[in-house]
Amino acid sequence: MSGESLVGRTALEHLDALAKGELSARELVQAYLERIERFDGHVQAFLLVDADGAVKKAAEVDERRARGEPLGPLAGVPVAVKDVLCTEGQRTTCASRILENFIPPYDATVVRKLKEADAVLIGKTNMDEFAMGSSTENSAFQVTRNPWDLTRAPGGSSGGSAAAVAACFAPLAIGSDTGGSIRQPAALCGVVGLKPTYGRVSRYGLVAFASSLDQIGPFAFDVRDTALLLKVIAGHDPLDSTSVARSVPDYLACVEEPLEGLKVGVVREWLSEGVDPEVATAVRDAVAVYEKLGADVCDISLPHSKYGIPAYYIVAPAEASSNLARYDGVHYGYRAARYEDMIDMYCRTRAEGFGAEVKRRIMLGTYALSAGYYDAYYLKALKVRRVIREDFDRAFEQVDVIIGPTSPTPAFRLGERLADPLSMYLSDIYTVTANLAGIAGISLPCGFTQDGLPIGLQILAPPFEEERLLRAARMYERETEWHRRRADLQQAVAAVSKAG
Amino acid sequence: MALSAEQVQAVALLARLRLTDEELAVMTGQLNKIVEYVEQLHEVDTKDVEPLAHPLPISNVFREDRLRPSLPRDVALRNAPDTDGEFFLVPPVLD
């Protein structure tokens, strides 16, 4: 089997071939490393490729398999990890100058679980600095390009992870989602991305952005691989007191079972104004698929969802301003070379270490929490947050899942939204409310524009109903072929050089 | 309510960020635009609504008070910008 015919397959297909002895884990990782070598100069999904570590792990898996030893559920499967998760002994930067040389002394729980599952960790992916952004252009180090069109953004903040899967650099990847940072890049890159319920996955070792919103979740080509990876990373962790002690269902075992009498709510407000017509059409077509499958489809209203972005841009920056106070040039990270005194050391270190968007959010959060403005902004935003949550509670009394678009537009051009922060913030208009409410959500491919850009369908479920979410998503996926399409990188590269 | 450049400068000091004059001007404009946008929160009637700070109804998660290994000192100091091998070093705080 040639390397090029291996990449682009799903993790479950790889696991099957590995179990049957049709290929070795070493051959598999080699195929991906060659693909990365050939194309990542164009896509720039990775901040770090750990070729040696990956080959070593793959060889270990092969040896243990040969000896007949038990292997983990991801044995030999390459996984890319967003550079927001600590990896012991391996640079973890959050795409920030302030952590440029940070080498964590421990693994994040999710990383530890991946290692215990015998996954092959192939590298760390690019992101918006500290996960703040919707295009991955806020990285201090490089600009990641959308594999479907290299002149466009992959979305963000987990754009490197989404692009890594879409570019067939790894069949699985890990991201984090604070306001849409898994689902929106998944939509823009034509892959599946899932934001678990708040508390479903341990955040120990996740560099904190907004602690009441952050969740870690999987990227994959399809819903079945997503179920496989979620099962590996989910569960209670004594090291994260916000992770919840609930058993983790075997998501993969049940994912093929359709949900009888599924009630689907279509969000009226998300298909009226402000949504790209091609996105709206693709989502309506998806609704029709559910109708054809016998689901009970109705319109629902989330009347306060339009206040999601304003509430989010108080709550998230407020929490960020507090979380990022730790970057003080003392315990780890960058310190300015020249300063006058202690306060000046802090101010220069942070001015030189943080990028423009991170500064903007720290400033906004500090302002919203400062004396005289706390009630007007922060407290008001928390009250609106409850009202948004109650919208969902009411909706889920009527329906089992909620569907709508993931992003109002397909992938936008690089640079297009950089000068106007607000226009970038609005990229997450349909995703932030799930974070504010703490519920589960998934984005999966539901079509392509005339220009060949992927479109994402968002499905939302009540807290801890990931099983329902995955089964509902799989019902749709089984009826369609979108998830089988792969970006043609050779063509994408040729298109850019021709235009240039 | 518009933020003045002086207010933004005061917030920058609270946030321990040194802004150049140019950054200050750009930041003032952008913050005003964002704050103006979030003002629409005031359209929502939140009388008698309790704030929701956290999506999970959990509080006081206790664990057994048990000794566990912690990071050895040399490992804890390894990423520090300046140490004497025992402590993190900072500029003088008192004259």
XYZ file of N, CA and C in Angstrom, chain A residues 250-432:
549
model
N -19.887 4.228 26.056
C -19.083 3.771 24.924
C -19.698 4.384 23.664
N -19.256 5.617 23.377
C -19.889 6.390 22.298
C -19.858 5.650 20.969
N -18.766 4.951 20.720
C -18.624 4.281 19.425
C -19.587 3.105 19.290
N -19.770 2.382 20.396
C -20.594 1.170 20.343
C -22.037 1.484 19.934
N -22.509 2.693 20.297
C -23.929 2.986 20.064
C -24.149 3.944 18.902
N -23.062 4.440 18.294
C -23.207 5.553 17.358
C -24.008 5.193 16.106
N -24.023 3.917 15.743
C -24.763 3.510 14.542
C -26.260 3.333 14.796
N -26.676 3.357 16.068
C -28.106 3.164 16.358
C -28.859 4.460 16.126
N -29.773 4.475 15.169
C -30.560 5.698 14.948
C -31.457 5.981 16.162
N -31.786 7.232 16.356
C -32.666 7.604 17.460
C -34.108 7.573 16.963
N -34.895 6.699 17.544
C -36.314 6.581 17.151
C -37.074 7.827 17.587
N -37.879 8.349 16.692
C -38.734 9.497 17.038
C -37.971 10.747 17.432
N -36.785 10.907 16.823
C -35.951 12.064 17.152
C -36.681 13.379 16.874
N -36.652 14.262 17.864
C -37.250 15.592 17.677
C -36.138 16.605 17.438
N -36.205 17.233 16.270
C -35.155 18.170 15.857
C -35.714 19.588 15.838
N -35.044 20.486 16.524
C -35.461 21.892 16.519
C -34.537 22.716 15.641
N -35.133 23.437 14.705
C -34.336 24.289 13.815
C -34.413 25.726 14.343
N -33.259 26.323 14.604
C -33.252 27.656 15.205
C -33.652 28.716 14.175
N -34.822 29.282 14.396
C -35.397 30.260 13.459
C -34.443 31.438 13.256
N -33.906 31.968 14.371
C -33.070 33.177 14.306
C -31.770 32.957 13.528
N -31.335 31.708 13.408
C -30.039 31.445 12.777
C -30.152 31.217 11.273
N -31.374 31.194 10.764
C -31.520 30.993 9.323
C -32.246 32.160 8.667
N -32.306 33.270 9.396
C -32.976 34.417 8.787
C -31.923 35.395 8.260
N -31.661 36.451 8.994
C -30.716 37.429 8.454
C -29.278 37.132 8.890
N -28.330 37.610 8.088
C -26.922 37.534 8.486
C -26.219 36.261 8.089
N -26.950 35.293 7.556
C -26.301 34.041 7.174
C -26.107 34.003 5.656
N -24.972 33.516 5.248
C -24.664 33.387 3.823
C -25.722 32.487 3.152
N -26.250 32.898 1.986
C -27.335 32.112 1.360
C -26.948 30.664 1.071
N -25.703 30.421 0.662
C -25.295 29.042 0.370
C -25.237 28.200 1.648
N -24.837 28.847 2.764
C -24.820 28.142 4.048
C -26.253 27.801 4.454
N -27.149 28.780 4.314
C -28.553 28.565 4.694
C -29.162 27.423 3.879
N -28.877 27.400 2.586
C -29.429 26.346 1.724
C -28.929 24.966 2.148
N -27.624 24.877 2.435
C -27.060 23.582 2.836
C -27.686 23.099 4.146
N -27.904 24.029 5.071
C -28.494 23.647 6.358
C -29.955 23.217 6.155
N -30.687 23.936 5.292
C -32.079 23.538 5.026
C -32.131 22.154 4.377
N -31.155 21.881 3.497
C -31.085 20.552 2.884
C -30.848 19.473 3.949
N -30.027 19.811 4.935
C -29.758 18.861 6.024
C -31.028 18.613 6.834
N -31.781 19.677 7.056
C -33.054 19.537 7.772
C -33.970 18.569 7.008
N -33.956 18.703 5.678
C -34.792 17.828 4.843
C -34.362 16.364 4.974
N -33.070 16.136 5.163
C -32.582 14.758 5.351
C -33.187 14.170 6.629
N -33.200 14.972 7.693
C -33.807 14.488 8.940
C -35.293 14.208 8.762
N -35.962 15.068 8.002
C -37.394 14.838 7.750
C -37.595 13.525 7.016
N -36.745 13.296 6.021
C -36.822 12.059 5.233
C -36.601 10.827 6.114
N -35.744 11.005 7.137
C -35.444 9.894 8.048
C -36.559 9.668 9.073
N -37.570 10.505 9.012
C -38.709 10.320 9.906
C -38.609 11.110 11.199
N -37.636 11.993 11.281
C -37.525 12.814 12.494
C -38.671 13.820 12.537
N -39.001 14.204 13.746
C -40.049 15.189 13.957
C -39.364 16.560 14.005
N -39.469 17.306 12.900
C -38.735 18.573 12.789
C -39.657 19.749 13.065
N -39.210 20.670 13.894
C -40.004 21.881 14.107
C -39.086 23.087 14.249
N -39.658 24.275 14.087
C -38.914 25.509 14.323
C -38.879 25.781 15.817
N -37.741 26.247 16.293
C -37.687 26.714 17.675
C -37.069 28.108 17.688
N -37.243 28.771 18.824
C -36.673 30.112 18.953
C -35.690 30.149 20.119
N -34.560 30.781 19.877
C -33.620 31.094 20.961
C -33.556 32.618 20.980
N -34.577 33.238 21.583
C -34.760 34.686 21.400
C -33.574 35.532 21.853
N -32.784 35.037 22.820
C -31.677 35.855 23.317
C -30.325 35.495 22.708
N -30.338 34.620 21.693
C -29.042 34.181 21.167
C -28.261 35.342 20.561
N -28.967 36.387 20.109
C -28.228 37.523 19.535
C -27.412 38.265 20.586
N -27.703 38.014 21.859
C -26.901 38.633 22.917
C -25.722 37.759 23.327
N -25.550 36.646 22.627
C -24.449 35.732 22.938
C -23.091 36.380 22.767
N -22.859 37.042 21.633
C -21.555 37.666 21.384
C -21.276 38.792 22.389
N -22.221 39.729 22.593
C -21.929 40.755 23.604
C -21.682 40.177 25.004
N -22.443 39.172 25.409
C -22.209 38.591 26.743
C -20.849 37.904 26.788
N -20.545 37.179 25.704
C -19.271 36.466 25.637
C -18.095 37.426 25.710
N -18.185 38.564 25.019
C -17.060 39.501 24.991
C -16.951 40.367 26.239
N -17.766 40.067 27.238
C -17.502 40.556 28.591
C -16.961 39.395 29.443
N -17.681 38.273 29.425
C -17.328 37.155 30.309
C -15.940 36.598 29.970
N -15.694 36.301 28.690
C -14.426 35.659 28.322
C -13.217 36.578 28.575
N -13.257 37.853 28.142
C -12.112 38.716 28.447
C -11.928 38.938 29.954
N -13.033 39.014 30.706
C -12.895 39.198 32.157
C -12.119 38.023 32.752
N -12.510 36.814 32.379
C -11.815 35.636 32.904
C -10.385 35.573 32.373
N -10.200 35.964 31.113
C -8.859 35.942 30.523
C -7.938 36.928 31.231
N -8.464 38.110 31.553
C -7.602 39.128 32.182
C -7.088 38.605 33.510
N -7.926 37.813 34.181
C -7.511 37.224 35.445
C -6.550 36.049 35.219
N -6.908 35.138 34.306
C -6.057 33.973 34.032
C -4.670 34.373 33.523
N -4.611 35.395 32.688
C -3.333 35.745 32.062
C -2.471 36.663 32.941
N -2.991 36.963 34.150
C -2.175 37.732 35.091
C -0.943 36.939 35.510
N -1.010 35.609 35.311
C 0.122 34.771 35.741
C 1.374 34.988 34.889
N 1.224 35.578 33.711
C 2.404 35.786 32.861
C 3.086 37.075 33.287
N 3.951 36.916 34.285
C 4.540 38.072 34.938
C 6.058 38.096 34.809
N 6.594 37.188 33.997
C 8.050 37.179 33.814
C 8.813 36.675 35.025
N 8.148 35.933 35.901
C 8.832 35.470 37.110
C 9.000 33.943 37.145
N 7.890 33.215 37.044
C 7.974 31.756 37.238
C 8.339 30.983 35.982
N 7.832 31.449 34.857
C 8.159 30.804 33.580
C 7.801 31.777 32.479
N 8.284 31.500 31.294
C 7.961 32.354 30.162
C 8.933 33.507 30.015
N 8.574 34.379 29.069
C 9.435 35.492 28.668
C 9.569 36.543 29.771
N 10.740 37.152 29.874
C 10.911 38.367 30.681
C 11.635 39.400 29.822
N 11.166 40.638 29.882
C 11.806 41.721 29.117
C 13.268 41.839 29.516
N 14.102 42.228 28.564
C 15.532 42.316 28.837
C 15.869 43.555 29.665
N 15.178 44.651 29.390
C 15.483 45.907 30.092
C 14.240 46.449 30.778
N 14.407 46.928 32.017
C 13.287 47.499 32.765
C 13.861 48.327 33.901
N 12.973 49.182 34.456
C 13.449 50.059 35.525
C 13.234 49.453 36.900
N 12.015 48.981 37.148
C 11.711 48.398 38.465
C 10.741 47.232 38.276
N 10.206 46.739 39.364
C 9.341 45.558 39.320
C 8.106 45.774 38.429
N 7.382 46.867 38.676
C 6.165 47.138 37.906
C 6.513 47.301 36.422
N 7.608 48.021 36.174
C 8.039 48.236 34.795
C 8.428 46.897 34.145
N 9.001 45.994 34.937
C 9.347 44.660 34.422
C 8.073 43.930 33.966
N 7.042 43.965 34.824
C 5.761 43.348 34.437
C 5.229 43.961 33.136
N 5.175 45.294 33.132
C 4.529 45.999 32.018
C 5.260 45.772 30.691
N 6.588 45.783 30.740
C 7.354 45.568 29.509
C 7.319 44.108 29.074
N 7.415 43.203 30.051
C 7.359 41.776 29.740
C 6.058 41.451 29.008
N 4.969 41.943 29.541
C 3.660 41.629 28.972
C 3.433 42.371 27.656
N 3.960 43.604 27.565
C 3.823 44.365 26.320
C 4.587 43.695 25.183
N 5.773 43.170 25.510
C 6.603 42.532 24.479
C 6.172 41.099 24.211
N 5.580 40.436 25.218
C 5.264 39.015 25.091
C 3.915 38.715 24.476
N 2.938 39.603 24.674
C 1.582 39.355 24.168
C 1.354 40.048 22.823
N 0.546 39.448 21.974
C 0.147 40.049 20.711
C -1.059 40.962 20.873
N -1.442 41.622 19.775
C -2.462 42.677 19.827
C -3.821 42.171 20.332
N -4.274 41.008 19.866
C -5.608 40.543 20.272
C -5.634 40.168 21.749
N -4.569 39.551 22.215
C -4.499 39.176 23.629
C -4.515 40.434 24.494
N -3.765 41.447 24.081
C -3.771 42.718 24.823
C -5.173 43.331 24.846
N -5.816 43.289 23.663
C -7.162 43.861 23.562
C -8.104 43.183 24.558
N -8.031 41.863 24.633
C -8.958 41.150 25.525
C -8.606 41.381 26.988
N -7.317 41.429 27.297
C -6.924 41.709 28.685
C -7.438 43.094 29.085
N -7.299 44.041 28.175
C -7.756 45.412 28.453
C -9.275 45.451 28.642
N -9.982 44.791 27.746
C -11.444 44.773 27.820
C -11.900 44.126 29.123
N -11.278 43.023 29.479
C -11.650 42.310 30.702
C -11.307 43.101 31.945
N -10.146 43.725 31.931
C -9.744 44.527 33.088
C -10.717 45.689 33.278
N -11.100 46.285 32.154
C -12.065 47.394 32.203
C -13.416 46.916 32.749
N -13.899 45.787 32.240
C -15.221 45.290 32.646
C -15.256 44.899 34.122
N -14.103 44.567 34.669
C -14.060 44.166 36.076
C -13.666 45.303 37.004
N -13.336 46.465 36.416
C -12.778 47.524 37.264
C -13.882 48.257 38.017
N -13.480 48.880 39.101
C -14.422 49.564 39.988
C -15.302 50.525 39.192
N -16.591 50.461 39.433
C -17.509 51.371 38.756
C -18.140 50.774 37.511
N -17.515 49.738 36.945
C -18.053 49.140 35.719
C -18.463 47.681 35.899
N -18.105 47.121 37.050
C -18.365 45.714 37.326
C -19.860 45.369 37.174
N -20.720 46.152 37.821
C -22.164 45.883 37.754
C -22.698 46.074 36.338
N -22.254 47.165 35.709
C -22.809 47.521 34.396
C -22.430 46.513 33.318
N -21.248 45.949 33.425
C -20.801 45.041 32.368
C -20.730 43.590 32.825
N -19.853 43.309 33.780
C -19.623 41.903 34.129
C -20.886 41.249 34.713
N -21.472 41.881 35.714
C -22.642 41.294 36.355
C -23.820 41.221 35.376
N -23.964 42.263 34.578
C -25.042 42.272 33.574
C -24.842 41.107 32.593
N -23.608 40.908 32.157
C -23.321 39.822 31.202
C -23.646 38.458 31.821
N -23.355 38.295 33.112
C -23.657 37.010 33.768
C -25.161 36.766 33.879
N -25.907 37.841 34.028
C -27.374 37.694 34.077
C -27.913 37.324 32.693
N -27.387 37.975 31.686
C -27.803 37.643 30.316
C -27.386 36.203 29.993
N -26.256 35.795 30.548
C -25.809 34.412 30.354
C -26.863 33.437 30.873
N -27.437 33.737 32.028
C -28.479 32.839 32.540
C -29.711 32.847 31.628
N -30.072 34.008 31.130
C -31.231 34.112 30.237
C -30.998 33.261 28.969
N -29.755 33.297 28.468
C -29.395 32.489 27.288
C -29.499 31.005 27.623
N -28.999 30.633 28.792
C -29.091 29.240 29.237
C -30.564 28.801 29.336
N -31.428 29.683 29.849
C -32.843 29.351 29.998
C -33.544 29.181 28.651
N -33.077 29.923 27.641
C -33.581 29.712 26.271
C -33.360 28.252 25.858
N -32.154 27.763 26.125
C -31.834 26.376 25.762
C -32.667 25.398 26.590
N -32.774 25.661 27.891
C -33.555 24.761 28.758
C -34.979 24.609 28.218
N -35.569 25.733 27.838
C -36.937 25.698 27.300
C -36.984 24.936 25.976
N -35.998 25.189 25.124
C -35.969 24.524 23.813
C -35.849 23.009 23.986
N -34.992 22.590 24.923
C -34.778 21.152 25.103
C -35.956 20.465 25.818
N -36.920 21.247 26.296
C -38.159 20.626 26.776
C -39.000 20.166 25.580
N -38.810 20.838 24.440
C -39.609 20.506 23.247
C -38.898 19.555 22.296
N -37.568 19.681 22.193
C -36.843 18.916 21.177
C -35.647 18.185 21.802
N -35.171 17.159 21.072
C -34.010 16.389 21.564
C -32.694 17.046 21.192
N -32.624 17.547 19.967
C -31.417 18.243 19.521
C -31.826 19.511 18.778
N -30.882 20.443 18.729
C -31.099 21.712 18.030
C -30.141 21.748 16.854
N -30.618 22.173 15.674
C -29.669 22.275 14.564
C -29.721 23.644 13.885
N -28.601 23.953 13.264
C -28.463 25.226 12.561
C -27.090 25.267 11.927
N -26.736 26.414 11.354
C -25.385 26.531 10.795
C -24.355 26.628 11.913
N -23.101 26.232 11.625
C -22.022 26.412 12.595
C -21.468 27.822 12.500
N -21.257 28.260 11.259
C -20.659 29.567 11.008
C -21.539 30.297 10.001
N -21.693 31.617 10.146
C -22.549 32.339 9.198
C -22.007 32.359 7.771
N -20.703 32.119 7.612
C -20.095 32.148 6.274
C -19.152 30.956 6.124
N -18.841 30.593 4.888
C -17.739 29.641 4.691
C -16.408 30.350 4.946
N -15.300 29.646 4.707
C -13.970 30.207 4.997
C -13.783 31.564 4.335
N -13.338 32.545 5.128
C -13.108 33.892 4.605
C -11.634 34.055 4.234
N -11.340 35.114 3.489
C -9.964 35.307 3.025
C -9.045 35.728 4.162
N -7.809 35.278 4.100
C -6.806 35.685 5.090
C -6.688 37.200 5.073
N -6.633 37.786 6.249
C -6.465 39.232 6.357
C -7.760 40.022 6.330
N -8.829 39.379 5.821
C -10.083 40.093 5.573
C -10.695 40.703 6.842
N -10.579 39.992 7.978
C -11.244 40.485 9.183
C -10.274 40.986 10.244
N -8.989 41.095 9.886
C -7.977 41.417 10.902
C -8.067 42.844 11.414
N -8.410 43.779 10.524
C -8.403 45.179 10.924
C -9.608 45.530 11.792
N -10.651 44.722 11.729
C -11.878 45.032 12.452
C -12.209 43.898 13.422
N -11.756 44.022 14.701
C -11.952 42.934 15.658
C -13.409 42.471 15.748
N -14.338 43.413 15.695
C -15.743 43.065 15.858
C -16.232 42.120 14.752
N -15.774 42.354 13.519
C -16.196 41.495 12.416
C -15.664 40.075 12.633
N -14.467 39.967 13.233
C -13.919 38.649 13.551
C -14.751 37.988 14.658
N -15.121 38.764 15.673
C -15.902 38.213 16.790
C -17.216 37.619 16.293
N -17.800 38.245 15.268
C -19.111 37.799 14.798
C -19.042 36.454 14.058
N -17.814 35.975 13.764
C -17.665 34.637 13.167
C -18.246 33.558 14.082
N -18.321 33.868 15.377
C -18.739 32.863 16.364
C -20.176 33.057 16.839
N -20.946 33.776 16.045
C -22.289 34.160 16.491
C -23.196 32.962 16.819
N -23.027 31.840 16.098
C -23.885 30.669 16.351
C -23.262 29.661 17.313
N -22.004 29.885 17.679
C -21.337 28.884 18.518
C -21.180 29.302 19.977
N -21.054 30.611 20.247
C -20.742 31.044 21.621
C -21.799 30.663 22.644
